[in-house]
């Protein structure tokens, strides 16, 4: 009878008849097999294409189940009894030596990212919002490669002692565990009133970032991912920035720390931050750069050094706007002055 020694659960074996008994411990399957029949074994030879993987013994009197084999950027389908991968192996008591062949399909690993700009995925804990996101994966054959509901918890970007995500979550998934479909959720069961989730989404082969507010997939490159991590730190450390500009709530020491962190970034990540469009309506990098430009324009580069070396707008032109009304107002005045000047000059020529 089988037992599982790794589980901490111990089974007692009652022997009623004296004799010689065989105990077999399967290291791969983590099982102990105990029986009193005269035991022999057959050799199992395993291949991946023409590559010999291993040879192992399969004891008689037991259904032989071969453990999965893993290859980078691939998903294991199963074992087959022929090199053409046409006859799937079914676990059985072997009566002779056997050769098995591993079948794989291409399945690249994915650095899955989720951006929830409006912070919709959350759990209401008695008036206190807890921002947590899980990724639940499912395949067409019903398997759940990321585990049962709610799946795996995605990670917040954690650095410098804080754990604010600003709606940005990450989960690295191996090729073996890559799901065909994914549902982002708050960890609550679908029947619970607190349940919040996206629809079931097909995970594209060429995209890895789902932007919840626009319900669309896009590409998050490793460079922009690193820039986003820095942007989250920047937004957090300057979170007390006074939007009115009346009070400077950012210490020169903190600004120096942010500069040192920037200098430690790879050159391509620095360039990504330097060249990003500074706008509150953009992604986290754009939002961080909008605040960066605002601080430099409001308090000057003497107080705060331009360590990113961004090109700043001319003095007097606002770098950050919550809306476009003021810009339209300024443009309207300029247009009115231009028209008034035209009529004034036109009238002057008549004299």
CSV table of C-alpha atoms in Angstrom, one decimal:
chain,number,residue,atom,x,y,z
A,1,UNK,CA,0.0,0.0,0.0
A,2,UNK,CA,1.3,3.5,-0.8
A,3,UNK,CA,2.3,6.1,1.7
A,4,UNK,CA,3.6,9.7,1.5
A,5,UNK,CA,6.7,10.1,3.8
A,6,UNK,CA,7.0,13.8,2.9
A,7,UNK,CA,3.6,14.7,4.3
A,8,UNK,CA,4.4,14.0,7.9
A,9,UNK,CA,1.6,11.5,8.0
A,10,UNK,CA,2.8,8.0,9.1
A,11,UNK,CA,1.0,4.8,8.2
A,12,UNK,CA,1.3,1.5,10.1
A,13,UNK,CA,1.8,-1.7,8.2
A,14,UNK,CA,0.3,-4.8,9.8
A,15,UNK,CA,2.0,-8.0,8.9
A,16,UNK,CA,-0.1,-11.1,9.5
A,17,UNK,CA,2.2,-13.7,7.9
A,18,UNK,CA,5.9,-13.9,8.5
A,19,UNK,CA,8.0,-13.7,5.3
A,20,UNK,CA,10.2,-11.5,3.2
A,21,UNK,CA,8.7,-8.2,2.1
A,22,UNK,CA,9.8,-5.6,-0.4
A,23,UNK,CA,9.6,-1.9,0.4
A,24,UNK,CA,10.1,0.5,-2.5
A,25,UNK,CA,10.5,4.2,-2.2
A,26,UNK,CA,9.9,6.2,-5.3
A,27,UNK,CA,12.0,9.4,-4.9
A,28,UNK,CA,10.3,11.2,-7.8
A,29,UNK,CA,6.7,10.5,-7.0
A,30,UNK,CA,7.4,10.7,-3.2
A,31,UNK,CA,5.6,7.4,-2.5
A,32,UNK,CA,6.4,4.2,-0.5
A,33,UNK,CA,5.2,0.9,-1.9
A,34,UNK,CA,5.1,-2.2,0.3
A,35,UNK,CA,4.2,-5.7,-0.9
A,36,UNK,CA,5.1,-9.3,-0.3
A,37,UNK,CA,5.2,-10.7,-3.8
A,38,UNK,CA,8.5,-11.8,-5.3
A,39,UNK,CA,9.6,-8.6,-7.0
A,40,UNK,CA,11.6,-8.0,-10.1
A,41,UNK,CA,11.9,-4.9,-12.2
A,42,UNK,CA,12.1,-3.8,-15.8
A,43,UNK,CA,14.2,-1.0,-17.3
A,44,UNK,CA,12.5,2.2,-18.5
A,45,UNK,CA,14.5,4.2,-21.0
A,46,UNK,CA,13.4,7.8,-21.6
A,47,UNK,CA,14.2,10.0,-24.6
A,48,UNK,CA,13.5,13.6,-25.7
A,49,UNK,CA,13.9,13.3,-29.4
A,50,UNK,CA,17.3,11.6,-29.8
A,51,UNK,CA,18.5,12.8,-26.4
A,52,UNK,CA,18.7,10.2,-23.7
A,53,UNK,CA,17.1,11.6,-20.6
A,54,UNK,CA,17.6,8.8,-18.1
A,55,UNK,CA,17.1,5.1,-17.4
A,56,UNK,CA,15.2,3.9,-14.3
A,57,UNK,CA,13.7,0.7,-12.8
A,58,UNK,CA,10.0,-0.1,-12.7
A,59,UNK,CA,9.2,-2.8,-10.2
A,60,UNK,CA,6.7,-5.5,-11.1
A,61,UNK,CA,3.4,-5.7,-9.3
A,62,UNK,CA,2.9,-1.9,-9.5
A,63,UNK,CA,1.4,0.4,-12.0
A,64,UNK,CA,4.4,2.4,-13.3
A,65,UNK,CA,3.8,6.1,-13.6
A,66,UNK,CA,6.6,8.2,-15.1
A,67,UNK,CA,7.3,11.6,-13.6
A,68,UNK,CA,7.0,14.7,-15.8
A,69,UNK,CA,10.1,16.0,-17.5
A,70,UNK,CA,10.8,19.8,-17.7
A,71,UNK,CA,12.4,21.8,-20.5
A,72,UNK,CA,12.9,25.6,-20.5
A,73,UNK,CA,10.4,27.5,-22.5
A,74,UNK,CA,8.3,24.4,-23.1
A,75,UNK,CA,5.3,22.7,-21.7
A,76,UNK,CA,5.3,18.9,-21.0
A,77,UNK,CA,2.4,17.1,-22.7
A,78,UNK,CA,3.1,13.5,-21.7
A,79,UNK,CA,5.0,10.3,-22.4
A,80,UNK,CA,4.6,8.3,-25.6
A,81,UNK,CA,5.6,4.7,-26.5
A,82,UNK,CA,6.8,5.6,-30.0
A,83,UNK,CA,9.3,8.1,-31.4
A,84,UNK,CA,6.5,9.5,-33.6
A,85,UNK,CA,4.6,10.5,-30.5
A,86,UNK,CA,1.4,8.8,-31.6
A,87,UNK,CA,0.7,6.3,-28.9
A,88,UNK,CA,0.4,7.8,-25.4
A,89,UNK,CA,1.7,5.8,-22.5
A,90,UNK,CA,-0.9,4.8,-20.0
A,91,UNK,CA,0.4,3.8,-16.4
A,92,UNK,CA,0.4,0.0,-16.1
A,93,UNK,CA,2.3,-3.0,-14.6
A,94,UNK,CA,5.2,-3.5,-16.9
A,95,UNK,CA,5.9,-7.0,-18.2
A,96,UNK,CA,9.0,-6.1,-20.1
A,97,UNK,CA,11.5,-3.3,-20.7
A,98,UNK,CA,10.1,-0.2,-22.3
A,99,UNK,CA,11.2,3.0,-24.0
A,100,UNK,CA,9.3,6.2,-23.5
A,101,UNK,CA,9.5,9.5,-25.4
A,102,UNK,CA,8.7,12.9,-24.0
A,103,UNK,CA,6.4,15.3,-25.9
A,104,UNK,CA,6.5,19.0,-25.5
A,105,UNK,CA,4.9,22.1,-27.0
A,106,UNK,CA,6.5,25.5,-27.2
A,107,UNK,CA,5.4,27.6,-24.2
A,108,UNK,CA,7.7,30.6,-23.4
A,109,UNK,CA,7.8,31.9,-19.9
A,110,UNK,CA,6.0,35.2,-19.3
A,111,UNK,CA,6.7,38.1,-17.0
A,112,UNK,CA,3.0,38.8,-16.4
A,113,UNK,CA,2.1,42.4,-15.5
A,114,UNK,CA,-1.2,43.9,-14.5
A,115,UNK,CA,-1.9,47.7,-14.2
A,116,UNK,CA,-5.0,48.8,-12.4
A,117,UNK,CA,-4.9,52.5,-12.8
A,118,UNK,CA,-8.2,53.2,-11.0
A,119,UNK,CA,-7.4,50.6,-8.2
A,120,UNK,CA,-10.6,48.7,-8.9
A,121,UNK,CA,-9.3,45.3,-7.8
A,122,UNK,CA,-9.4,45.4,-4.0
A,123,UNK,CA,-11.0,43.9,-0.9
A,124,UNK,CA,-13.1,46.0,1.5
A,125,UNK,CA,-12.1,45.1,5.0
A,126,UNK,CA,-14.6,47.0,7.1
A,127,UNK,CA,-14.0,50.3,5.4
A,128,UNK,CA,-10.3,49.7,4.9
A,129,UNK,CA,-9.3,48.8,1.4
A,130,UNK,CA,-6.7,46.1,0.9
A,131,UNK,CA,-5.2,46.1,-2.6
A,132,UNK,CA,-4.3,42.6,-3.6
A,133,UNK,CA,-4.4,40.9,-7.0
A,134,UNK,CA,-4.4,37.2,-7.8
A,135,UNK,CA,-3.9,35.6,-11.3
A,136,UNK,CA,-6.0,32.5,-11.9
A,137,UNK,CA,-5.0,30.4,-14.9
A,138,UNK,CA,-7.0,27.9,-16.9
A,139,UNK,CA,-6.4,25.7,-20.0
A,140,UNK,CA,-9.0,24.4,-22.4
A,141,UNK,CA,-8.5,20.9,-21.0
A,142,UNK,CA,-9.7,22.1,-17.6
A,143,UNK,CA,-6.3,22.1,-15.9
A,144,UNK,CA,-5.3,25.0,-13.6
A,145,UNK,CA,-1.6,25.6,-14.1
A,146,UNK,CA,-1.5,28.4,-11.4
A,147,UNK,CA,-3.4,26.3,-8.9
A,148,UNK,CA,-7.1,26.4,-7.9
A,149,UNK,CA,-9.1,29.6,-7.4
A,150,UNK,CA,-8.0,32.3,-6.8
A,151,UNK,CA,-4.6,31.3,-8.3
A,152,UNK,CA,-1.3,32.8,-7.5
A,153,UNK,CA,-0.9,36.1,-5.7
A,154,UNK,CA,0.8,38.8,-7.8
A,155,UNK,CA,3.6,40.8,-6.3
A,156,UNK,CA,3.6,44.5,-5.6
A,157,UNK,CA,6.8,46.4,-6.3
A,158,UNK,CA,8.5,46.5,-3.0
A,159,UNK,CA,11.6,48.7,-2.4
A,160,UNK,CA,13.0,51.1,0.1
A,161,UNK,CA,10.8,49.6,2.9
A,162,UNK,CA,7.4,50.4,1.4
A,163,UNK,CA,4.9,48.2,-0.3
A,164,UNK,CA,2.7,50.4,-2.4
A,165,UNK,CA,1.8,49.1,-5.9
A,166,UNK,CA,0.1,52.2,-7.4
A,167,UNK,CA,-2.0,49.6,-9.2
A,168,UNK,CA,1.0,47.8,-10.7
A,169,UNK,CA,1.5,44.0,-10.1
A,170,UNK,CA,3.9,41.4,-11.3
A,171,UNK,CA,4.0,37.6,-11.6
A,172,UNK,CA,6.7,35.6,-13.4
A,173,UNK,CA,5.4,32.3,-14.8
A,174,UNK,CA,7.5,29.5,-16.3
A,175,UNK,CA,6.7,28.0,-19.7
A,176,UNK,CA,5.4,24.8,-18.0
A,177,UNK,CA,2.9,26.8,-16.0
A,178,UNK,CA,1.9,29.3,-18.6
A,179,UNK,CA,-1.9,29.3,-18.8
A,180,UNK,CA,-4.0,29.7,-22.0
A,181,UNK,CA,-6.5,32.0,-20.1
A,182,UNK,CA,-6.1,34.2,-17.1
A,183,UNK,CA,-8.5,36.0,-14.7
A,184,UNK,CA,-7.2,38.8,-12.4
A,185,UNK,CA,-9.1,38.9,-9.1
A,186,UNK,CA,-9.1,40.1,-5.5
A,187,UNK,CA,-8.9,36.6,-4.0
A,188,UNK,CA,-12.5,36.3,-3.0
A,189,UNK,CA,-14.7,33.4,-4.2
A,190,UNK,CA,-17.0,34.3,-7.1
A,191,UNK,CA,-20.1,33.8,-4.9
A,192,UNK,CA,-18.9,36.2,-2.2
A,193,UNK,CA,-20.3,39.8,-2.4
A,194,UNK,CA,-16.7,41.2,-2.1
A,195,UNK,CA,-15.6,39.4,-5.2
A,196,UNK,CA,-14.0,41.6,-7.9
A,197,UNK,CA,-12.4,40.3,-11.0
A,198,UNK,CA,-11.7,40.8,-14.7
A,199,UNK,CA,-13.5,38.6,-17.3
A,200,UNK,CA,-11.6,35.5,-18.3
A,201,UNK,CA,-8.9,36.7,-20.7
A,202,UNK,CA,-7.0,34.9,-23.4
A,203,UNK,CA,-3.3,35.4,-22.6
A,204,UNK,CA,-1.7,36.5,-25.9
A,205,UNK,CA,1.5,34.9,-27.1
A,206,UNK,CA,3.2,38.2,-27.8
A,207,UNK,CA,1.9,40.5,-24.9
A,208,UNK,CA,2.3,40.4,-21.2
A,209,UNK,CA,0.7,43.6,-19.7
A,210,UNK,CA,-3.0,43.9,-19.1
A,211,UNK,CA,-4.2,47.5,-18.5
A,212,UNK,CA,-7.4,47.2,-16.6
A,213,UNK,CA,-8.8,50.7,-17.2
A,214,UNK,CA,-8.7,50.3,-21.0
A,215,UNK,CA,-9.3,46.5,-21.0
A,216,UNK,CA,-6.4,45.9,-23.4
A,217,UNK,CA,-3.2,43.9,-23.6
A,218,UNK,CA,0.1,45.5,-24.4
A,219,UNK,CA,3.8,44.8,-24.1
A,220,UNK,CA,5.9,45.6,-21.0
A,221,UNK,CA,9.6,45.4,-21.9
A,222,UNK,CA,12.2,44.6,-19.2
A,223,UNK,CA,13.6,48.1,-19.6
A,224,UNK,CA,10.3,49.8,-19.1
A,225,UNK,CA,9.4,47.4,-16.3
A,226,UNK,CA,12.6,48.5,-14.4
A,227,UNK,CA,11.7,52.2,-15.2
A,228,UNK,CA,8.2,51.6,-13.8
A,229,UNK,CA,9.7,50.2,-10.6
A,230,UNK,CA,11.8,53.4,-10.2
A,231,UNK,CA,8.8,55.5,-11.0
A,232,UNK,CA,6.7,53.9,-8.2
A,233,UNK,CA,9.5,54.7,-5.8
A,234,UNK,CA,9.7,58.2,-7.0
A,235,UNK,CA,5.9,58.7,-6.7
A,236,UNK,CA,6.0,57.3,-3.2
A,237,UNK,CA,8.9,59.3,-1.9
A,238,UNK,CA,7.4,62.6,-3.4
A,239,UNK,CA,3.8,61.7,-2.4
A,240,UNK,CA,3.7,64.7,0.0
A,241,UNK,CA,4.4,67.1,-2.9
A,242,UNK,CA,2.1,70.1,-2.5
A,243,UNK,CA,0.2,70.4,-5.8
A,244,UNK,CA,-0.5,74.1,-5.2
A,245,UNK,CA,3.2,74.8,-4.8
A,246,UNK,CA,2.6,76.8,-1.7
A,247,UNK,CA,4.8,74.6,0.5
A,248,UNK,CA,7.9,72.6,-0.4
A,249,UNK,CA,7.4,69.2,1.4
A,250,UNK,CA,10.3,67.4,-0.2
A,251,UNK,CA,13.6,67.4,1.6
A,252,UNK,CA,16.9,67.9,-0.3
A,253,UNK,CA,18.1,64.7,1.4
A,254,UNK,CA,15.3,62.6,-0.1
A,255,UNK,CA,15.9,64.2,-3.5
A,256,UNK,CA,19.5,63.2,-3.3
A,257,UNK,CA,18.5,59.6,-2.4
A,258,UNK,CA,16.3,59.5,-5.5
A,259,UNK,CA,19.2,60.8,-7.6
A,260,UNK,CA,21.5,58.1,-6.3
A,261,UNK,CA,19.0,55.4,-7.1
A,262,UNK,CA,18.6,56.8,-10.6
A,263,UNK,CA,22.4,56.7,-11.1
A,264,UNK,CA,22.4,53.0,-10.1
A,265,UNK,CA,20.0,52.2,-13.0
A,266,UNK,CA,21.2,50.6,-16.2
A,267,UNK,CA,21.8,53.2,-19.0
A,268,UNK,CA,18.9,52.0,-21.1
A,269,UNK,CA,16.5,52.3,-18.1
A,270,UNK,CA,17.8,55.9,-17.4
A,271,UNK,CA,17.2,56.8,-21.0
A,272,UNK,CA,13.6,55.4,-20.8
A,273,UNK,CA,12.9,57.7,-17.9
A,274,UNK,CA,14.6,60.7,-19.5
A,275,UNK,CA,12.8,60.4,-22.8
A,276,UNK,CA,9.3,59.5,-21.4
A,277,UNK,CA,6.5,62.0,-22.0
A,278,UNK,CA,5.7,63.9,-18.8
A,279,UNK,CA,1.9,63.7,-18.4
A,280,UNK,CA,-0.6,62.7,-15.7
A,281,UNK,CA,-2.7,60.8,-18.2
A,282,UNK,CA,0.1,58.4,-19.1
A,283,UNK,CA,1.5,55.3,-17.4
A,284,UNK,CA,3.4,55.4,-14.1
A,285,UNK,CA,6.6,56.4,-15.7
A,286,UNK,CA,4.9,59.4,-17.4
A,287,UNK,CA,3.2,60.3,-14.2
A,288,UNK,CA,6.4,60.2,-12.2
A,289,UNK,CA,8.2,62.4,-14.9
A,290,UNK,CA,5.3,64.9,-14.8
A,291,UNK,CA,5.8,65.3,-11.0
A,292,UNK,CA,9.6,65.5,-11.5
A,293,UNK,CA,9.3,68.3,-14.0
A,294,UNK,CA,6.7,70.1,-11.8
A,295,UNK,CA,9.1,70.0,-8.8
A,296,UNK,CA,12.0,71.4,-10.8
A,297,UNK,CA,9.9,74.1,-12.4
A,298,UNK,CA,8.3,75.1,-9.2
A,299,UNK,CA,11.3,75.2,-6.9
A,300,UNK,CA,14.2,75.5,-9.4
A,301,UNK,CA,17.2,73.5,-10.2
A,302,UNK,CA,19.3,75.2,-7.6
A,303,UNK,CA,17.1,73.7,-4.8
A,304,UNK,CA,16.6,70.4,-6.7
A,305,UNK,CA,19.2,69.2,-9.2
A,306,UNK,CA,18.0,67.9,-12.6
A,307,UNK,CA,19.7,64.5,-12.0
A,308,UNK,CA,17.7,62.8,-14.8
A,309,UNK,CA,18.9,65.6,-17.2
A,310,UNK,CA,15.5,66.1,-18.7
A,311,UNK,CA,14.8,68.9,-21.0
A,312,UNK,CA,12.5,71.2,-19.1
A,313,UNK,CA,9.7,73.3,-20.7
A,314,UNK,CA,10.4,77.1,-20.9
A,315,UNK,CA,9.8,79.0,-17.7
A,316,UNK,CA,6.2,80.0,-17.1
A,317,UNK,CA,4.7,77.0,-19.1
A,318,UNK,CA,3.0,74.6,-16.7
A,319,UNK,CA,4.4,71.1,-16.8
A,320,UNK,CA,1.6,69.4,-15.0
A,321,UNK,CA,-2.1,70.0,-15.4
A,322,UNK,CA,-5.0,68.0,-14.0
A,323,UNK,CA,-7.1,69.1,-17.0
A,324,UNK,CA,-6.8,71.1,-20.2
A,325,UNK,CA,-9.1,74.0,-19.2
A,326,UNK,CA,-6.3,76.4,-18.2
A,327,UNK,CA,-4.3,75.6,-21.3
A,328,UNK,CA,-7.3,76.4,-23.5
A,329,UNK,CA,-7.8,79.6,-21.5
A,330,UNK,CA,-4.3,80.8,-22.1
A,331,UNK,CA,-4.5,79.9,-25.8
A,332,UNK,CA,-7.9,81.7,-26.0
A,333,UNK,CA,-6.4,84.9,-24.5
A,334,UNK,CA,-3.4,84.7,-26.9
A,335,UNK,CA,-5.8,84.2,-29.8
A,336,UNK,CA,-7.9,87.2,-28.7
A,337,UNK,CA,-4.8,89.4,-28.4
A,338,UNK,CA,-3.7,88.3,-31.9
A,339,UNK,CA,-7.1,89.1,-33.4
A,340,UNK,CA,-7.3,92.4,-31.5
A,341,UNK,CA,-3.8,93.3,-32.7
A,342,UNK,CA,-4.8,92.6,-36.3
A,343,UNK,CA,-7.8,94.9,-36.1
A,344,UNK,CA,-5.6,97.6,-34.4
A,345,UNK,CA,-3.0,97.5,-37.1
A,346,UNK,CA,-5.5,97.3,-39.9
A,347,UNK,CA,-7.3,100.3,-38.4
A,348,UNK,CA,-4.0,102.2,-38.0
A,349,UNK,CA,-3.2,101.8,-41.7
A,350,UNK,CA,-6.4,103.8,-42.6
A,351,UNK,CA,-5.0,107.0,-41.2
